[in-house]
Amino acid sequence: QVVLVESGGGSVQAGGNLRLSCAASGFPSNFSSLCMGWIRQAPGKEREGVAGIGGLGFVRYGDSGKGRFTISRDSAKNMAYLQMDNLKSEDTAMYYCAATLTRAGPCYNPGLGPATFNFRGQGTQVTVSS
């Protein structure tokens, strides 16, 4: 059972930056076999995919993540990150680390939408005030 634990959320003013971290554990093989991603859910809205990253570094971004957010991963630490710059009030949401475990080999093509991930963390709140 893959366990994901997020950290790094908080309250910032518009224009500020935050870096979210996600510690992954419980996977049976190499960290590269995990497709990692970040999804978010704002109050009253559906969950949306923010960014995804494959085991070899291929990245994809949703509309909400393009241009201001950067996803990355550190295989030595079994960690994934989401650097969020120039935050806006509309970025206020609960952010979840998400993952999918590939059956064999590294994750080449990560998902993005919430339904593409099999595991999800408890979430970390990000609040941006204008």
PDB file of C-alpha atoms in Angstrom:
ATOM      1  CA  GLN A   1       0.000   0.000   0.000  1.00  0.00           C
ATOM      2  CA  VAL A   2       1.484   3.287  -1.119  1.00  0.00           C
ATOM      3  CA  VAL A   3       1.407   5.963   1.570  1.00  0.00           C
ATOM      4  CA  LEU A   4       1.723   9.632   0.659  1.00  0.00           C
ATOM      5  CA  VAL A   5       2.263  12.385   3.202  1.00  0.00           C
ATOM      6  CA  GLU A   6       2.114  16.030   2.188  1.00  0.00           C
ATOM      7  CA  SER A   7       3.637  19.040   3.895  1.00  0.00           C
ATOM      8  CA  GLY A   8       4.373  22.662   3.145  1.00  0.00           C
ATOM      9  CA  GLY A   9       0.936  24.181   2.865  1.00  0.00           C
ATOM     10  CA  GLY A  10      -0.009  27.396   4.600  1.00  0.00           C
ATOM     11  CA  SER A  11      -1.326  30.909   4.220  1.00  0.00           C
ATOM     12  CA  VAL A  12       0.376  33.425   1.979  1.00  0.00           C
ATOM     13  CA  GLN A  13      -0.467  36.696   0.345  1.00  0.00           C
ATOM     14  CA  ALA A  14      -1.056  36.950  -3.355  1.00  0.00           C
ATOM     15  CA  GLY A  15       2.213  37.000  -5.214  1.00  0.00           C
ATOM     16  CA  GLY A  16       3.921  34.801  -2.661  1.00  0.00           C
ATOM     17  CA  ASN A  17       5.463  31.371  -3.101  1.00  0.00           C
ATOM     18  CA  LEU A  18       5.086  27.987  -1.465  1.00  0.00           C
ATOM     19  CA  ARG A  19       6.708  24.614  -1.962  1.00  0.00           C
ATOM     20  CA  LEU A  20       4.692  21.532  -1.227  1.00  0.00           C
ATOM     21  CA  SER A  21       6.439  18.285  -0.422  1.00  0.00           C
ATOM     22  CA  CYS A  22       5.229  14.714  -0.623  1.00  0.00           C
ATOM     23  CA  ALA A  23       6.932  11.768   1.039  1.00  0.00           C
ATOM     24  CA  ALA A  24       6.131   8.409  -0.529  1.00  0.00           C
ATOM     25  CA  SER A  25       6.490   5.029   1.158  1.00  0.00           C
ATOM     26  CA  GLY A  26       5.084   1.530   1.039  1.00  0.00           C
ATOM     27  CA  PHE A  27       5.710   0.899  -2.665  1.00  0.00           C
ATOM     28  CA  PRO A  28       7.155  -2.525  -3.506  1.00  0.00           C
ATOM     29  CA  SER A  29       9.793  -1.505  -6.010  1.00  0.00           C
ATOM     30  CA  ASN A  30      11.838   1.455  -7.220  1.00  0.00           C
ATOM     31  CA  PHE A  31      10.472   4.964  -6.700  1.00  0.00           C
ATOM     32  CA  SER A  32      10.626   5.459 -10.451  1.00  0.00           C
ATOM     33  CA  SER A  33       7.744   2.987 -10.772  1.00  0.00           C
ATOM     34  CA  LEU A  34       5.469   5.599  -9.207  1.00  0.00           C
ATOM     35  CA  CYS A  35       3.761   8.121 -11.396  1.00  0.00           C
ATOM     36  CA  MET A  36       3.456  11.142  -9.120  1.00  0.00           C
ATOM     37  CA  GLY A  37       1.158  14.111  -9.284  1.00  0.00           C
ATOM     38  CA  TRP A  38      -0.620  16.901  -7.508  1.00  0.00           C
ATOM     39  CA  ILE A  39      -4.330  17.533  -7.591  1.00  0.00           C
ATOM     40  CA  ARG A  40      -6.325  20.189  -5.810  1.00  0.00           C
ATOM     41  CA  GLN A  41      -9.854  20.890  -4.735  1.00  0.00           C
ATOM     42  CA  ALA A  42     -11.186  24.342  -4.015  1.00  0.00           C
ATOM     43  CA  PRO A  43     -14.336  24.861  -1.950  1.00  0.00           C
ATOM     44  CA  GLY A  44     -17.409  24.125  -4.003  1.00  0.00           C
ATOM     45  CA  LYS A  45     -15.397  22.899  -6.970  1.00  0.00           C
ATOM     46  CA  GLU A  46     -14.399  19.542  -8.365  1.00  0.00           C
ATOM     47  CA  ARG A  47     -10.924  18.155  -7.976  1.00  0.00           C
ATOM     48  CA  GLU A  48      -8.570  19.095 -10.764  1.00  0.00           C
ATOM     49  CA  GLY A  49      -5.170  17.906 -11.849  1.00  0.00           C
ATOM     50  CA  VAL A  50      -2.387  20.394 -11.314  1.00  0.00           C
ATOM     51  CA  ALA A  51       0.714  18.528 -12.464  1.00  0.00           C
ATOM     52  CA  GLY A  52       2.119  15.062 -13.036  1.00  0.00           C
ATOM     53  CA  ILE A  53       5.648  13.675 -13.278  1.00  0.00           C
ATOM     54  CA  GLY A  54       6.879  10.325 -14.502  1.00  0.00           C
ATOM     55  CA  GLY A  55       9.628   8.194 -13.089  1.00  0.00           C
ATOM     56  CA  LEU A  56      12.109   9.438 -15.682  1.00  0.00           C
ATOM     57  CA  GLY A  57      11.128  13.077 -15.331  1.00  0.00           C
ATOM     58  CA  PHE A  58       8.504  13.603 -18.001  1.00  0.00           C
ATOM     59  CA  VAL A  59       6.118  16.277 -16.748  1.00  0.00           C
ATOM     60  CA  ARG A  60       2.692  17.513 -17.664  1.00  0.00           C
ATOM     61  CA  TYR A  61       0.646  20.394 -16.314  1.00  0.00           C
ATOM     62  CA  GLY A  62      -3.004  21.185 -16.113  1.00  0.00           C
ATOM     63  CA  ASP A  63      -4.235  24.640 -16.958  1.00  0.00           C
ATOM     64  CA  SER A  64      -4.015  25.585 -13.299  1.00  0.00           C
ATOM     65  CA  GLY A  65      -0.354  24.634 -13.078  1.00  0.00           C
ATOM     66  CA  LYS A  66       1.054  25.987 -16.305  1.00  0.00           C
ATOM     67  CA  GLY A  67       3.506  28.832 -16.061  1.00  0.00           C
ATOM     68  CA  ARG A  68       3.605  29.313 -12.295  1.00  0.00           C
ATOM     69  CA  PHE A  69       3.980  25.828 -10.840  1.00  0.00           C
ATOM     70  CA  THR A  70       6.863  23.384 -11.157  1.00  0.00           C
ATOM     71  CA  ILE A  71       6.656  19.725 -10.261  1.00  0.00           C
ATOM     72  CA  SER A  72       9.776  17.731  -9.458  1.00  0.00           C
ATOM     73  CA  ARG A  73      10.871  14.554  -7.728  1.00  0.00           C
ATOM     74  CA  ASP A  74      13.896  13.298  -5.841  1.00  0.00           C
ATOM     75  CA  SER A  75      14.457   9.585  -6.248  1.00  0.00           C
ATOM     76  CA  ALA A  76      17.109   9.462  -3.530  1.00  0.00           C
ATOM     77  CA  LYS A  77      14.579  10.714  -0.987  1.00  0.00           C
ATOM     78  CA  ASN A  78      11.367   9.219  -2.415  1.00  0.00           C
ATOM     79  CA  MET A  79       9.935  12.705  -2.513  1.00  0.00           C
ATOM     80  CA  ALA A  80       7.866  14.770  -4.912  1.00  0.00           C
ATOM     81  CA  TYR A  81       7.519  18.523  -4.827  1.00  0.00           C
ATOM     82  CA  LEU A  82       5.326  21.273  -6.173  1.00  0.00           C
ATOM     83  CA  GLN A  83       6.893  24.710  -6.328  1.00  0.00           C
ATOM     84  CA  MET A  84       4.165  27.333  -6.595  1.00  0.00           C
ATOM     85  CA  ASP A  85       5.192  30.861  -7.521  1.00  0.00           C
ATOM     86  CA  ASN A  86       3.205  34.074  -7.853  1.00  0.00           C
ATOM     87  CA  LEU A  87       0.242  32.575  -6.070  1.00  0.00           C
ATOM     88  CA  LYS A  88      -3.212  33.949  -6.696  1.00  0.00           C
ATOM     89  CA  SER A  89      -6.347  33.882  -4.586  1.00  0.00           C
ATOM     90  CA  GLU A  90      -7.874  31.362  -6.985  1.00  0.00           C
ATOM     91  CA  ASP A  91      -5.102  28.940  -6.024  1.00  0.00           C
ATOM     92  CA  THR A  92      -6.698  28.576  -2.598  1.00  0.00           C
ATOM     93  CA  ALA A  93      -7.508  24.885  -2.246  1.00  0.00           C
ATOM     94  CA  MET A  94      -6.652  21.628  -0.570  1.00  0.00           C
ATOM     95  CA  TYR A  95      -3.687  20.149  -2.399  1.00  0.00           C
ATOM     96  CA  TYR A  96      -3.241  16.412  -2.570  1.00  0.00           C
ATOM     97  CA  CYS A  97      -0.227  14.388  -3.539  1.00  0.00           C
ATOM     98  CA  ALA A  98      -1.271  11.501  -5.758  1.00  0.00           C
ATOM     99  CA  ALA A  99       0.399   8.453  -7.256  1.00  0.00           C
ATOM    100  CA  THR A 100      -0.083   5.462  -9.478  1.00  0.00           C
ATOM    101  CA  LEU A 101       2.089   2.386  -9.265  1.00  0.00           C
ATOM    102  CA  THR A 102       3.096   0.939 -12.605  1.00  0.00           C
ATOM    103  CA  ARG A 103       3.094  -2.842 -12.980  1.00  0.00           C
ATOM    104  CA  ALA A 104       6.578  -3.082 -14.427  1.00  0.00           C
ATOM    105  CA  GLY A 105       9.418  -0.692 -15.111  1.00  0.00           C
ATOM    106  CA  PRO A 106       9.428   3.076 -14.579  1.00  0.00           C
ATOM    107  CA  CYS A 107       6.460   5.367 -15.073  1.00  0.00           C
ATOM    108  CA  TYR A 108       6.928   6.859 -18.519  1.00  0.00           C
ATOM    109  CA  ASN A 109       3.732   8.815 -18.932  1.00  0.00           C
ATOM    110  CA  PRO A 110       2.170  10.252 -15.780  1.00  0.00           C
ATOM    111  CA  GLY A 111      -1.488  10.984 -15.490  1.00  0.00           C
ATOM    112  CA  LEU A 112      -2.955  14.351 -14.642  1.00  0.00           C
ATOM    113  CA  GLY A 113      -6.637  14.048 -13.853  1.00  0.00           C
ATOM    114  CA  PRO A 114      -7.661  12.889 -10.385  1.00  0.00           C
ATOM    115  CA  ALA A 115      -9.111   9.665 -11.753  1.00  0.00           C
ATOM    116  CA  THR A 116      -5.745   8.620 -13.183  1.00  0.00           C
ATOM    117  CA  PHE A 117      -4.183   8.164  -9.749  1.00  0.00           C
ATOM    118  CA  ASN A 118      -4.704   5.172  -7.480  1.00  0.00           C
ATOM    119  CA  PHE A 119      -3.335   6.644  -4.276  1.00  0.00           C
ATOM    120  CA  ARG A 120      -3.796   9.989  -2.616  1.00  0.00           C
ATOM    121  CA  GLY A 121      -2.501  11.666   0.535  1.00  0.00           C
ATOM    122  CA  GLN A 122      -4.518  13.426   3.192  1.00  0.00           C
ATOM    123  CA  GLY A 123      -3.900  16.826   1.676  1.00  0.00           C
ATOM    124  CA  THR A 124      -2.383  20.107   2.731  1.00  0.00           C
ATOM    125  CA  GLN A 125      -4.280  23.391   2.740  1.00  0.00           C
ATOM    126  CA  VAL A 126      -3.070  26.356   0.735  1.00  0.00           C
ATOM    127  CA  THR A 127      -4.751  29.699   1.374  1.00  0.00           C
ATOM    128  CA  VAL A 128      -3.864  32.760  -0.670  1.00  0.00           C
ATOM    129  CA  SER A 129      -5.157  36.119   0.465  1.00  0.00           C
ATOM    130  CA  SER A 130      -5.447  39.068  -1.853  1.00  0.00           C
TER     131      SER A 130
END
